[in-house]
Amino acid sequence: MEREGAPVKSPEELYIQQKVRVLLMLRNMGSNLTPNEEAFLQTHATVVQSQMSQLPQHPVEQGAEDGITAFTSAETEEPRE
């Protein structure tokens, strides 16, 4: 059953969105990205802009795993009936 009004994304679009999200989270926590990772973010600038507003503001002291886990688990949970 399809959700009304929810656009269906291709596997490639989902991959790009998730990769952008992870790279932005890492950069937000102070990690240095590789030149290839920075180039990926530049290539997908429109996705970057939409994801920036959705990043949780976790201080680095709470741990990188906490921030990434909290952010990605909300996106991967199945809808409950």
mmCIF file with all atom_site columns, N, CA and C in Angstrom:
data_model
loop_
_atom_site.group_PDB
_atom_site.id
_atom_site.type_symbol
_atom_site.label_atom_id
_atom_site.label_alt_id
_atom_site.label_comp_id
_atom_site.label_asym_id
_atom_site.label_entity_id
_atom_site.label_seq_id
_atom_site.pdbx_PDB_ins_code
_atom_site.Cartn_x
_atom_site.Cartn_y
_atom_site.Cartn_z
_atom_site.occupancy
_atom_site.B_iso_or_equiv
_atom_site.pdbx_formal_charge
_atom_site.auth_seq_id
_atom_site.auth_comp_id
_atom_site.auth_asym_id
_atom_site.auth_atom_id
_atom_site.pdbx_PDB_model_num
ATOM 1   N N  . MET A 1 1  ? 0.846  -1.172 0.000  1.00 0.00 ? 1  MET A N  1
ATOM 2   C CA . MET A 1 1  ? 0.000  0.000  0.000  1.00 0.00 ? 1  MET A CA 1
ATOM 3   C C  . MET A 1 1  ? 0.897  1.243  0.000  1.00 0.00 ? 1  MET A C  1
ATOM 4   N N  . GLU A 1 2  ? 0.589  2.178  -0.858 1.00 0.00 ? 2  GLU A N  1
ATOM 5   C CA . GLU A 1 2  ? 1.383  3.394  -0.956 1.00 0.00 ? 2  GLU A CA 1
ATOM 6   C C  . GLU A 1 2  ? 0.848  4.464  -0.021 1.00 0.00 ? 2  GLU A C  1
ATOM 7   N N  . ARG A 1 3  ? 1.761  5.255  0.489  1.00 0.00 ? 3  ARG A N  1
ATOM 8   C CA . ARG A 1 3  ? 1.352  6.397  1.307  1.00 0.00 ? 3  ARG A CA 1
ATOM 9   C C  . ARG A 1 3  ? 0.903  7.510  0.376  1.00 0.00 ? 3  ARG A C  1
ATOM 10  N N  . GLU A 1 4  ? -0.150 8.174  0.764  1.00 0.00 ? 4  GLU A N  1
ATOM 11  C CA . GLU A 1 4  ? -0.630 9.288  -0.035 1.00 0.00 ? 4  GLU A CA 1
ATOM 12  C C  . GLU A 1 4  ? 0.314  10.469 0.117  1.00 0.00 ? 4  GLU A C  1
ATOM 13  N N  . GLY A 1 5  ? 0.701  11.049 -1.004 1.00 0.00 ? 5  GLY A N  1
ATOM 14  C CA . GLY A 1 5  ? 1.527  12.245 -0.977 1.00 0.00 ? 5  GLY A CA 1
ATOM 15  C C  . GLY A 1 5  ? 3.003  12.011 -0.739 1.00 0.00 ? 5  GLY A C  1
ATOM 16  N N  . ALA A 1 6  ? 3.413  10.788 -0.438 1.00 0.00 ? 6  ALA A N  1
ATOM 17  C CA . ALA A 1 6  ? 4.826  10.509 -0.192 1.00 0.00 ? 6  ALA A CA 1
ATOM 18  C C  . ALA A 1 6  ? 5.495  10.132 -1.511 1.00 0.00 ? 6  ALA A C  1
ATOM 19  N N  . PRO A 1 7  ? 6.472  10.925 -1.966 1.00 0.00 ? 7  PRO A N  1
ATOM 20  C CA . PRO A 1 7  ? 7.143  10.590 -3.223 1.00 0.00 ? 7  PRO A CA 1
ATOM 21  C C  . PRO A 1 7  ? 7.995  9.335  -3.055 1.00 0.00 ? 7  PRO A C  1
ATOM 22  N N  . VAL A 1 8  ? 7.998  8.504  -4.074 1.00 0.00 ? 8  VAL A N  1
ATOM 23  C CA . VAL A 1 8  ? 8.786  7.281  -4.049 1.00 0.00 ? 8  VAL A CA 1
ATOM 24  C C  . VAL A 1 8  ? 10.175 7.615  -4.580 1.00 0.00 ? 8  VAL A C  1
ATOM 25  N N  . LYS A 1 9  ? 11.191 7.263  -3.808 1.00 0.00 ? 9  LYS A N  1
ATOM 26  C CA . LYS A 1 9  ? 12.568 7.560  -4.197 1.00 0.00 ? 9  LYS A CA 1
ATOM 27  C C  . LYS A 1 9  ? 13.230 6.295  -4.720 1.00 0.00 ? 9  LYS A C  1
ATOM 28  N N  . SER A 1 10 ? 14.083 6.475  -5.714 1.00 0.00 ? 10 SER A N  1
ATOM 29  C CA . SER A 1 10 ? 14.831 5.354  -6.273 1.00 0.00 ? 10 SER A CA 1
ATOM 30  C C  . SER A 1 10 ? 15.925 4.942  -5.283 1.00 0.00 ? 10 SER A C  1
ATOM 31  N N  . PRO A 1 11 ? 16.440 3.717  -5.434 1.00 0.00 ? 11 PRO A N  1
ATOM 32  C CA . PRO A 1 11 ? 17.544 3.302  -4.558 1.00 0.00 ? 11 PRO A CA 1
ATOM 33  C C  . PRO A 1 11 ? 18.747 4.242  -4.652 1.00 0.00 ? 11 PRO A C  1
ATOM 34  N N  . GLU A 1 12 ? 19.011 4.772  -5.846 1.00 0.00 ? 12 GLU A N  1
ATOM 35  C CA . GLU A 1 12 ? 20.133 5.702  -6.002 1.00 0.00 ? 12 GLU A CA 1
ATOM 36  C C  . GLU A 1 12 ? 19.890 7.001  -5.237 1.00 0.00 ? 12 GLU A C  1
ATOM 37  N N  . GLU A 1 13 ? 18.667 7.515  -5.289 1.00 0.00 ? 13 GLU A N  1
ATOM 38  C CA . GLU A 1 13 ? 18.336 8.741  -4.552 1.00 0.00 ? 13 GLU A CA 1
ATOM 39  C C  . GLU A 1 13 ? 18.466 8.522  -3.052 1.00 0.00 ? 13 GLU A C  1
ATOM 40  N N  . LEU A 1 14 ? 18.020 7.364  -2.577 1.00 0.00 ? 14 LEU A N  1
ATOM 41  C CA . LEU A 1 14 ? 18.142 7.048  -1.150 1.00 0.00 ? 14 LEU A CA 1
ATOM 42  C C  . LEU A 1 14 ? 19.605 6.938  -0.735 1.00 0.00 ? 14 LEU A C  1
ATOM 43  N N  . TYR A 1 15 ? 20.420 6.305  -1.579 1.00 0.00 ? 15 TYR A N  1
ATOM 44  C CA . TYR A 1 15 ? 21.851 6.175  -1.298 1.00 0.00 ? 15 TYR A CA 1
ATOM 45  C C  . TYR A 1 15 ? 22.499 7.552  -1.179 1.00 0.00 ? 15 TYR A C  1
ATOM 46  N N  . ILE A 1 16 ? 22.218 8.416  -2.148 1.00 0.00 ? 16 ILE A N  1
ATOM 47  C CA . ILE A 1 16 ? 22.803 9.758  -2.137 1.00 0.00 ? 16 ILE A CA 1
ATOM 48  C C  . ILE A 1 16 ? 22.371 10.513 -0.891 1.00 0.00 ? 16 ILE A C  1
ATOM 49  N N  . GLN A 1 17 ? 21.089 10.452 -0.572 1.00 0.00 ? 17 GLN A N  1
ATOM 50  C CA . GLN A 1 17 ? 20.568 11.156 0.599  1.00 0.00 ? 17 GLN A CA 1
ATOM 51  C C  . GLN A 1 17 ? 21.234 10.651 1.875  1.00 0.00 ? 17 GLN A C  1
ATOM 52  N N  . GLN A 1 18 ? 21.361 9.336  2.015  1.00 0.00 ? 18 GLN A N  1
ATOM 53  C CA . GLN A 1 18 ? 21.962 8.773  3.220  1.00 0.00 ? 18 GLN A CA 1
ATOM 54  C C  . GLN A 1 18 ? 23.453 9.087  3.306  1.00 0.00 ? 18 GLN A C  1
ATOM 55  N N  . LYS A 1 19 ? 24.155 9.032  2.170  1.00 0.00 ? 19 LYS A N  1
ATOM 56  C CA . LYS A 1 19 ? 25.588 9.334  2.183  1.00 0.00 ? 19 LYS A CA 1
ATOM 57  C C  . LYS A 1 19 ? 25.819 10.795 2.546  1.00 0.00 ? 19 LYS A C  1
ATOM 58  N N  . VAL A 1 20 ? 25.020 11.685 1.975  1.00 0.00 ? 20 VAL A N  1
ATOM 59  C CA . VAL A 1 20 ? 25.130 13.109 2.312  1.00 0.00 ? 20 VAL A CA 1
ATOM 60  C C  . VAL A 1 20 ? 24.896 13.307 3.799  1.00 0.00 ? 20 VAL A C  1
ATOM 61  N N  . ARG A 1 21 ? 23.885 12.657 4.331  1.00 0.00 ? 21 ARG A N  1
ATOM 62  C CA . ARG A 1 21 ? 23.535 12.778 5.749  1.00 0.00 ? 21 ARG A CA 1
ATOM 63  C C  . ARG A 1 21 ? 24.699 12.351 6.642  1.00 0.00 ? 21 ARG A C  1
ATOM 64  N N  . VAL A 1 22 ? 25.305 11.212 6.325  1.00 0.00 ? 22 VAL A N  1
ATOM 65  C CA . VAL A 1 22 ? 26.414 10.700 7.136  1.00 0.00 ? 22 VAL A CA 1
ATOM 66  C C  . VAL A 1 22 ? 27.633 11.620 7.031  1.00 0.00 ? 22 VAL A C  1
ATOM 67  N N  . LEU A 1 23 ? 27.956 12.056 5.815  1.00 0.00 ? 23 LEU A N  1
ATOM 68  C CA . LEU A 1 23 ? 29.110 12.945 5.645  1.00 0.00 ? 23 LEU A CA 1
ATOM 69  C C  . LEU A 1 23 ? 28.912 14.267 6.372  1.00 0.00 ? 23 LEU A C  1
ATOM 70  N N  . LEU A 1 24 ? 27.713 14.816 6.304  1.00 0.00 ? 24 LEU A N  1
ATOM 71  C CA . LEU A 1 24 ? 27.446 16.070 7.018  1.00 0.00 ? 24 LEU A CA 1
ATOM 72  C C  . LEU A 1 24 ? 27.529 15.881 8.526  1.00 0.00 ? 24 LEU A C  1
ATOM 73  N N  . MET A 1 25 ? 27.037 14.756 9.013  1.00 0.00 ? 25 MET A N  1
ATOM 74  C CA . MET A 1 25 ? 27.105 14.471 10.445 1.00 0.00 ? 25 MET A CA 1
ATOM 75  C C  . MET A 1 25 ? 28.568 14.373 10.884 1.00 0.00 ? 25 MET A C  1
ATOM 76  N N  . LEU A 1 26 ? 29.377 13.667 10.108 1.00 0.00 ? 26 LEU A N  1
ATOM 77  C CA . LEU A 1 26 ? 30.795 13.543 10.446 1.00 0.00 ? 26 LEU A CA 1
ATOM 78  C C  . LEU A 1 26 ? 31.485 14.904 10.445 1.00 0.00 ? 26 LEU A C  1
ATOM 79  N N  . ARG A 1 27 ? 31.214 15.708 9.425  1.00 0.00 ? 27 ARG A N  1
ATOM 80  C CA . ARG A 1 27 ? 31.820 17.040 9.351  1.00 0.00 ? 27 ARG A CA 1
ATOM 81  C C  . ARG A 1 27 ? 31.337 17.918 10.495 1.00 0.00 ? 27 ARG A C  1
ATOM 82  N N  . ASN A 1 28 ? 30.061 17.803 10.849 1.00 0.00 ? 28 ASN A N  1
ATOM 83  C CA . ASN A 1 28 ? 29.475 18.574 11.945 1.00 0.00 ? 28 ASN A CA 1
ATOM 84  C C  . ASN A 1 28 ? 30.143 18.234 13.278 1.00 0.00 ? 28 ASN A C  1
ATOM 85  N N  . MET A 1 29 ? 30.618 16.997 13.412 1.00 0.00 ? 29 MET A N  1
ATOM 86  C CA . MET A 1 29 ? 31.268 16.559 14.648 1.00 0.00 ? 29 MET A CA 1
ATOM 87  C C  . MET A 1 29 ? 32.770 16.811 14.638 1.00 0.00 ? 29 MET A C  1
ATOM 88  N N  . GLY A 1 30 ? 33.260 17.472 13.586 1.00 0.00 ? 30 GLY A N  1
ATOM 89  C CA . GLY A 1 30 ? 34.662 17.848 13.560 1.00 0.00 ? 30 GLY A CA 1
ATOM 90  C C  . GLY A 1 30 ? 35.585 16.918 12.807 1.00 0.00 ? 30 GLY A C  1
ATOM 91  N N  . SER A 1 31 ? 35.057 15.902 12.156 1.00 0.00 ? 31 SER A N  1
ATOM 92  C CA . SER A 1 31 ? 35.907 14.999 11.378 1.00 0.00 ? 31 SER A CA 1
ATOM 93  C C  . SER A 1 31 ? 36.355 15.679 10.093 1.00 0.00 ? 31 SER A C  1
ATOM 94  N N  . ASN A 1 32 ? 37.567 15.380 9.689  1.00 0.00 ? 32 ASN A N  1
ATOM 95  C CA . ASN A 1 32 ? 38.071 15.883 8.411  1.00 0.00 ? 32 ASN A CA 1
ATOM 96  C C  . ASN A 1 32 ? 37.645 14.917 7.317  1.00 0.00 ? 32 ASN A C  1
ATOM 97  N N  . LEU A 1 33 ? 36.934 15.431 6.325  1.00 0.00 ? 33 LEU A N  1
ATOM 98  C CA . LEU A 1 33 ? 36.505 14.603 5.209  1.00 0.00 ? 33 LEU A CA 1
ATOM 99  C C  . LEU A 1 33 ? 37.609 14.540 4.164  1.00 0.00 ? 33 LEU A C  1
ATOM 100 N N  . THR A 1 34 ? 37.635 13.432 3.420  1.00 0.00 ? 34 THR A N  1
ATOM 101 C CA . THR A 1 34 ? 38.608 13.291 2.343  1.00 0.00 ? 34 THR A CA 1
ATOM 102 C C  . THR A 1 34 ? 38.221 14.211 1.186  1.00 0.00 ? 34 THR A C  1
ATOM 103 N N  . PRO A 1 35 ? 39.161 14.490 0.296  1.00 0.00 ? 35 PRO A N  1
ATOM 104 C CA . PRO A 1 35 ? 38.813 15.298 -0.879 1.00 0.00 ? 35 PRO A CA 1
ATOM 105 C C  . PRO A 1 35 ? 37.673 14.683 -1.700 1.00 0.00 ? 35 PRO A C  1
ATOM 106 N N  . ASN A 1 36 ? 37.631 13.358 -1.799 1.00 0.00 ? 36 ASN A N  1
ATOM 107 C CA . ASN A 1 36 ? 36.540 12.697 -2.530 1.00 0.00 ? 36 ASN A CA 1
ATOM 108 C C  . ASN A 1 36 ? 35.199 12.915 -1.839 1.00 0.00 ? 36 ASN A C  1
ATOM 109 N N  . GLU A 1 37 ? 35.193 12.866 -0.512 1.00 0.00 ? 37 GLU A N  1
ATOM 110 C CA . GLU A 1 37 ? 33.946 13.094 0.228  1.00 0.00 ? 37 GLU A CA 1
ATOM 111 C C  . GLU A 1 37 ? 33.471 14.536 0.077  1.00 0.00 ? 37 GLU A C  1
ATOM 112 N N  . GLU A 1 38 ? 34.405 15.484 0.136  1.00 0.00 ? 38 GLU A N  1
ATOM 113 C CA . GLU A 1 38 ? 34.043 16.893 -0.062 1.00 0.00 ? 38 GLU A CA 1
ATOM 114 C C  . GLU A 1 38 ? 33.511 17.115 -1.475 1.00 0.00 ? 38 GLU A C  1
ATOM 115 N N  . ALA A 1 39 ? 34.125 16.458 -2.462 1.00 0.00 ? 39 ALA A N  1
ATOM 116 C CA . ALA A 1 39 ? 33.669 16.580 -3.849 1.00 0.00 ? 39 ALA A CA 1
ATOM 117 C C  . ALA A 1 39 ? 32.264 16.006 -4.002 1.00 0.00 ? 39 ALA A C  1
ATOM 118 N N  . PHE A 1 40 ? 31.983 14.911 -3.311 1.00 0.00 ? 40 PHE A N  1
ATOM 119 C CA . PHE A 1 40 ? 30.643 14.319 -3.354 1.00 0.00 ? 40 PHE A CA 1
ATOM 120 C C  . PHE A 1 40 ? 29.619 15.315 -2.821 1.00 0.00 ? 40 PHE A C  1
ATOM 121 N N  . LEU A 1 41 ? 29.940 15.975 -1.709 1.00 0.00 ? 41 LEU A N  1
ATOM 122 C CA . LEU A 1 41 ? 29.023 16.968 -1.148 1.00 0.00 ? 41 LEU A CA 1
ATOM 123 C C  . LEU A 1 41 ? 28.834 18.149 -2.099 1.00 0.00 ? 41 LEU A C  1
ATOM 124 N N  . GLN A 1 42 ? 29.902 18.566 -2.771 1.00 0.00 ? 42 GLN A N  1
ATOM 125 C CA . GLN A 1 42 ? 29.787 19.662 -3.737 1.00 0.00 ? 42 GLN A CA 1
ATOM 126 C C  . GLN A 1 42 ? 28.904 19.259 -4.914 1.00 0.00 ? 42 GLN A C  1
ATOM 127 N N  . THR A 1 43 ? 29.068 18.029 -5.380 1.00 0.00 ? 43 THR A N  1
ATOM 128 C CA . THR A 1 43 ? 28.286 17.537 -6.510 1.00 0.00 ? 43 THR A CA 1
ATOM 129 C C  . THR A 1 43 ? 26.803 17.486 -6.179 1.00 0.00 ? 43 THR A C  1
ATOM 130 N N  . HIS A 1 44 ? 26.493 17.154 -4.948 1.00 0.00 ? 44 HIS A N  1
ATOM 131 C CA . HIS A 1 44 ? 25.101 16.991 -4.529 1.00 0.00 ? 44 HIS A CA 1
ATOM 132 C C  . HIS A 1 44 ? 24.684 18.132 -3.599 1.00 0.00 ? 44 HIS A C  1
ATOM 133 N N  . ALA A 1 45 ? 25.005 19.350 -3.986 1.00 0.00 ? 45 ALA A N  1
ATOM 134 C CA . ALA A 1 45 ? 24.765 20.529 -3.147 1.00 0.00 ? 45 ALA A CA 1
ATOM 135 C C  . ALA A 1 45 ? 23.294 20.722 -2.794 1.00 0.00 ? 45 ALA A C  1
ATOM 136 N N  . THR A 1 46 ? 22.374 20.397 -3.695 1.00 0.00 ? 46 THR A N  1
ATOM 137 C CA . THR A 1 46 ? 20.953 20.591 -3.383 1.00 0.00 ? 46 THR A CA 1
ATOM 138 C C  . THR A 1 46 ? 20.506 19.645 -2.279 1.00 0.00 ? 46 THR A C  1
ATOM 139 N N  . VAL A 1 47 ? 21.029 18.422 -2.286 1.00 0.00 ? 47 VAL A N  1
ATOM 140 C CA . VAL A 1 47 ? 20.702 17.468 -1.219 1.00 0.00 ? 47 VAL A CA 1
ATOM 141 C C  . VAL A 1 47 ? 21.316 17.950 0.086  1.00 0.00 ? 47 VAL A C  1
ATOM 142 N N  . VAL A 1 48 ? 22.532 18.484 0.012  1.00 0.00 ? 48 VAL A N  1
ATOM 143 C CA . VAL A 1 48 ? 23.223 18.993 1.200  1.00 0.00 ? 48 VAL A CA 1
ATOM 144 C C  . VAL A 1 48 ? 22.392 20.080 1.861  1.00 0.00 ? 48 VAL A C  1
ATOM 145 N N  . GLN A 1 49 ? 21.882 21.016 1.078  1.00 0.00 ? 49 GLN A N  1
ATOM 146 C CA . GLN A 1 49 ? 21.097 22.112 1.641  1.00 0.00 ? 49 GLN A CA 1
ATOM 147 C C  . GLN A 1 49 ? 19.852 21.603 2.342  1.00 0.00 ? 49 GLN A C  1
ATOM 148 N N  . SER A 1 50 ? 19.181 20.627 1.768  1.00 0.00 ? 50 SER A N  1
ATOM 149 C CA . SER A 1 50 ? 17.965 20.126 2.408  1.00 0.00 ? 50 SER A CA 1
ATOM 150 C C  . SER A 1 50 ? 18.279 19.329 3.669  1.00 0.00 ? 50 SER A C  1
ATOM 151 N N  . GLN A 1 51 ? 19.443 18.665 3.703  1.00 0.00 ? 51 GLN A N  1
ATOM 152 C CA . GLN A 1 51 ? 19.801 17.843 4.853  1.00 0.00 ? 51 GLN A CA 1
ATOM 153 C C  . GLN A 1 51 ? 20.352 18.665 6.013  1.00 0.00 ? 51 GLN A C  1
ATOM 154 N N  . MET A 1 52 ? 20.965 19.812 5.721  1.00 0.00 ? 52 MET A N  1
ATOM 155 C CA . MET A 1 52 ? 21.561 20.631 6.780  1.00 0.00 ? 52 MET A CA 1
ATOM 156 C C  . MET A 1 52 ? 20.537 21.025 7.836  1.00 0.00 ? 52 MET A C  1
ATOM 157 N N  . SER A 1 53 ? 19.334 21.324 7.417  1.00 0.00 ? 53 SER A N  1
ATOM 158 C CA . SER A 1 53 ? 18.311 21.745 8.373  1.00 0.00 ? 53 SER A CA 1
ATOM 159 C C  . SER A 1 53 ? 17.800 20.583 9.211  1.00 0.00 ? 53 SER A C  1
ATOM 160 N N  . GLN A 1 54 ? 18.077 19.347 8.787  1.00 0.00 ? 54 GLN A N  1
ATOM 161 C CA . GLN A 1 54 ? 17.573 18.182 9.503  1.00 0.00 ? 54 GLN A CA 1
ATOM 162 C C  . GLN A 1 54 ? 18.595 17.559 10.444 1.00 0.00 ? 54 GLN A C  1
ATOM 163 N N  . LEU A 1 55 ? 19.837 18.031 10.407 1.00 0.00 ? 55 LEU A N  1
ATOM 164 C CA . LEU A 1 55 ? 20.862 17.451 11.272 1.00 0.00 ? 55 LEU A CA 1
ATOM 165 C C  . LEU A 1 55 ? 20.589 17.757 12.737 1.00 0.00 ? 55 LEU A C  1
ATOM 166 N N  . PRO A 1 56 ? 20.670 16.744 13.593 1.00 0.00 ? 56 PRO A N  1
ATOM 167 C CA . PRO A 1 56 ? 20.527 17.004 15.030 1.00 0.00 ? 56 PRO A CA 1
ATOM 168 C C  . PRO A 1 56 ? 21.756 17.741 15.539 1.00 0.00 ? 56 PRO A C  1
ATOM 169 N N  . GLN A 1 57 ? 21.564 18.552 16.531 1.00 0.00 ? 57 GLN A N  1
ATOM 170 C CA . GLN A 1 57 ? 22.660 19.340 17.091 1.00 0.00 ? 57 GLN A CA 1
ATOM 171 C C  . GLN A 1 57 ? 23.198 18.663 18.344 1.00 0.00 ? 57 GLN A C  1
ATOM 172 N N  . HIS A 1 58 ? 23.948 17.583 18.168 1.00 0.00 ? 58 HIS A N  1
ATOM 173 C CA . HIS A 1 58 ? 24.546 16.860 19.285 1.00 0.00 ? 58 HIS A CA 1
ATOM 174 C C  . HIS A 1 58 ? 25.953 17.383 19.535 1.00 0.00 ? 58 HIS A C  1
ATOM 175 N N  . PRO A 1 59 ? 26.262 17.738 20.769 1.00 0.00 ? 59 PRO A N  1
ATOM 176 C CA . PRO A 1 59 ? 27.638 18.109 21.075 1.00 0.00 ? 59 PRO A CA 1
ATOM 177 C C  . PRO A 1 59 ? 28.557 16.910 20.876 1.00 0.00 ? 59 PRO A C  1
ATOM 178 N N  . VAL A 1 60 ? 29.798 17.153 20.500 1.00 0.00 ? 60 VAL A N  1
ATOM 179 C CA . VAL A 1 60 ? 30.755 16.084 20.256 1.00 0.00 ? 60 VAL A CA 1
ATOM 180 C C  . VAL A 1 60 ? 30.978 15.254 21.520 1.00 0.00 ? 60 VAL A C  1
ATOM 181 N N  . GLU A 1 61 ? 30.864 15.865 22.696 1.00 0.00 ? 61 GLU A N  1
ATOM 182 C CA . GLU A 1 61 ? 31.111 15.135 23.943 1.00 0.00 ? 61 GLU A CA 1
ATOM 183 C C  . GLU A 1 61 ? 30.174 13.944 24.114 1.00 0.00 ? 61 GLU A C  1
ATOM 184 N N  . GLN A 1 62 ? 28.992 13.984 23.512 1.00 0.00 ? 62 GLN A N  1
ATOM 185 C CA . GLN A 1 62 ? 28.051 12.881 23.668 1.00 0.00 ? 62 GLN A CA 1
ATOM 186 C C  . GLN A 1 62 ? 28.465 11.663 22.865 1.00 0.00 ? 62 GLN A C  1
ATOM 187 N N  . GLY A 1 63 ? 29.423 11.798 21.987 1.00 0.00 ? 63 GLY A N  1
ATOM 188 C CA . GLY A 1 63 ? 29.916 10.670 21.215 1.00 0.00 ? 63 GLY A CA 1
ATOM 189 C C  . GLY A 1 63 ? 29.348 10.647 19.812 1.00 0.00 ? 63 GLY A C  1
ATOM 190 N N  . ALA A 1 64 ? 30.202 10.343 18.885 1.00 0.00 ? 64 ALA A N  1
ATOM 191 C CA . ALA A 1 64 ? 29.801 10.316 17.486 1.00 0.00 ? 64 ALA A CA 1
ATOM 192 C C  . ALA A 1 64 ? 28.747 9.251  17.229 1.00 0.00 ? 64 ALA A C  1
ATOM 193 N N  . GLU A 1 65 ? 28.901 8.104  17.864 1.00 0.00 ? 65 GLU A N  1
ATOM 194 C CA . GLU A 1 65 ? 27.962 7.017  17.621 1.00 0.00 ? 65 GLU A CA 1
ATOM 195 C C  . GLU A 1 65 ? 26.547 7.396  18.041 1.00 0.00 ? 65 GLU A C  1
ATOM 196 N N  . ASP A 1 66 ? 26.407 8.110  19.155 1.00 0.00 ? 66 ASP A N  1
ATOM 197 C CA . ASP A 1 66 ? 25.085 8.509  19.630 1.00 0.00 ? 66 ASP A CA 1
ATOM 198 C C  . ASP A 1 66 ? 24.367 9.376  18.607 1.00 0.00 ? 66 ASP A C  1
ATOM 199 N N  . GLY A 1 67 ? 25.070 10.348 18.066 1.00 0.00 ? 67 GLY A N  1
ATOM 200 C CA . GLY A 1 67 ? 24.468 11.259 17.104 1.00 0.00 ? 67 GLY A CA 1
ATOM 201 C C  . GLY A 1 67 ? 24.078 10.564 15.821 1.00 0.00 ? 67 GLY A C  1
ATOM 202 N N  . ILE A 1 68 ? 24.971 9.750  15.290 1.00 0.00 ? 68 ILE A N  1
ATOM 203 C CA . ILE A 1 68 ? 24.679 9.049  14.043 1.00 0.00 ? 68 ILE A CA 1
ATOM 204 C C  . ILE A 1 68 ? 23.574 8.038  14.250 1.00 0.00 ? 68 ILE A C  1
ATOM 205 N N  . THR A 1 69 ? 23.621 7.288  15.343 1.00 0.00 ? 69 THR A N  1
ATOM 206 C CA . THR A 1 69 ? 22.596 6.288  15.608 1.00 0.00 ? 69 THR A CA 1
ATOM 207 C C  . THR A 1 69 ? 21.232 6.925  15.762 1.00 0.00 ? 69 THR A C  1
ATOM 208 N N  . ALA A 1 70 ? 21.145 7.999  16.518 1.00 0.00 ? 70 ALA A N  1
ATOM 209 C CA . ALA A 1 70 ? 19.858 8.659  16.732 1.00 0.00 ? 70 ALA A CA 1
ATOM 210 C C  . ALA A 1 70 ? 19.299 9.202  15.431 1.00 0.00 ? 70 ALA A C  1
ATOM 211 N N  . PHE A 1 71 ? 20.152 9.760  14.607 1.00 0.00 ? 71 PHE A N  1
ATOM 212 C CA . PHE A 1 71 ? 19.693 10.377 13.365 1.00 0.00 ? 71 PHE A CA 1
ATOM 213 C C  . PHE A 1 71 ? 19.273 9.328  12.346 1.00 0.00 ? 71 PHE A C  1
ATOM 214 N N  . THR A 1 72 ? 20.087 8.282  12.161 1.00 0.00 ? 72 THR A N  1
ATOM 215 C CA . THR A 1 72 ? 19.782 7.297  11.132 1.00 0.00 ? 72 THR A CA 1
ATOM 216 C C  . THR A 1 72 ? 18.687 6.343  11.553 1.00 0.00 ? 72 THR A C  1
ATOM 217 N N  . SER A 1 73 ? 18.546 6.041  12.838 1.00 0.00 ? 73 SER A N  1
ATOM 218 C CA . SER A 1 73 ? 17.495 5.114  13.254 1.00 0.00 ? 73 SER A CA 1
ATOM 219 C C  . SER A 1 73 ? 16.115 5.698  13.025 1.00 0.00 ? 73 SER A C  1
ATOM 220 N N  . ALA A 1 74 ? 15.979 6.996  13.156 1.00 0.00 ? 74 ALA A N  1
ATOM 221 C CA . ALA A 1 74 ? 14.685 7.632  12.905 1.00 0.00 ? 74 ALA A CA 1
ATOM 222 C C  . ALA A 1 74 ? 14.296 7.503  11.438 1.00 0.00 ? 74 ALA A C  1
ATOM 223 N N  . GLU A 1 75 ? 15.268 7.448  10.548 1.00 0.00 ? 75 GLU A N  1
ATOM 224 C CA . GLU A 1 75 ? 15.001 7.356  9.116  1.00 0.00 ? 75 GLU A CA 1
ATOM 225 C C  . GLU A 1 75 ? 14.753 5.926  8.663  1.00 0.00 ? 75 GLU A C  1
ATOM 226 N N  . THR A 1 76 ? 15.255 4.930  9.395  1.00 0.00 ? 76 THR A N  1
ATOM 227 C CA . THR A 1 76 ? 15.163 3.553  8.933  1.00 0.00 ? 76 THR A CA 1
ATOM 228 C C  . THR A 1 76 ? 14.063 2.756  9.602  1.00 0.00 ? 76 THR A C  1
ATOM 229 N N  . GLU A 1 77 ? 13.412 3.322  10.601 1.00 0.00 ? 77 GLU A N  1
ATOM 230 C CA . GLU A 1 77 ? 12.348 2.591  11.276 1.00 0.00 ? 77 GLU A CA 1
ATOM 231 C C  . GLU A 1 77 ? 11.160 2.403  10.351 1.00 0.00 ? 77 GLU A C  1
ATOM 232 N N  . GLU A 1 78 ? 10.560 1.222  10.418 1.00 0.00 ? 78 GLU A N  1
ATOM 233 C CA . GLU A 1 78 ? 9.363  0.932  9.645  1.00 0.00 ? 78 GLU A CA 1
ATOM 234 C C  . GLU A 1 78 ? 8.173  1.626  10.292 1.00 0.00 ? 78 GLU A C  1
ATOM 235 N N  . PRO A 1 79 ? 7.237  2.111  9.482  1.00 0.00 ? 79 PRO A N  1
ATOM 236 C CA . PRO A 1 79 ? 6.036  2.723  10.070 1.00 0.00 ? 79 PRO A CA 1
ATOM 237 C C  . PRO A 1 79 ? 5.235  1.693  10.854 1.00 0.00 ? 79 PRO A C  1
ATOM 238 N N  . ARG A 1 80 ? 4.735  2.092  11.981 1.00 0.00 ? 80 ARG A N  1
ATOM 239 C CA . ARG A 1 80 ? 3.950  1.189  12.824 1.00 0.00 ? 80 ARG A CA 1
ATOM 240 C C  . ARG A 1 80 ? 2.488  1.290  12.465 1.00 0.00 ? 80 ARG A C  1
ATOM 241 N N  . GLU A 1 81 ? 1.823  0.152  12.454 1.00 0.00 ? 81 GLU A N  1
ATOM 242 C CA . GLU A 1 81 ? 0.401  0.145  12.103 1.00 0.00 ? 81 GLU A CA 1
ATOM 243 C C  . GLU A 1 81 ? -0.473 0.155  13.325 1.00 0.00 ? 81 GLU A C  1
#
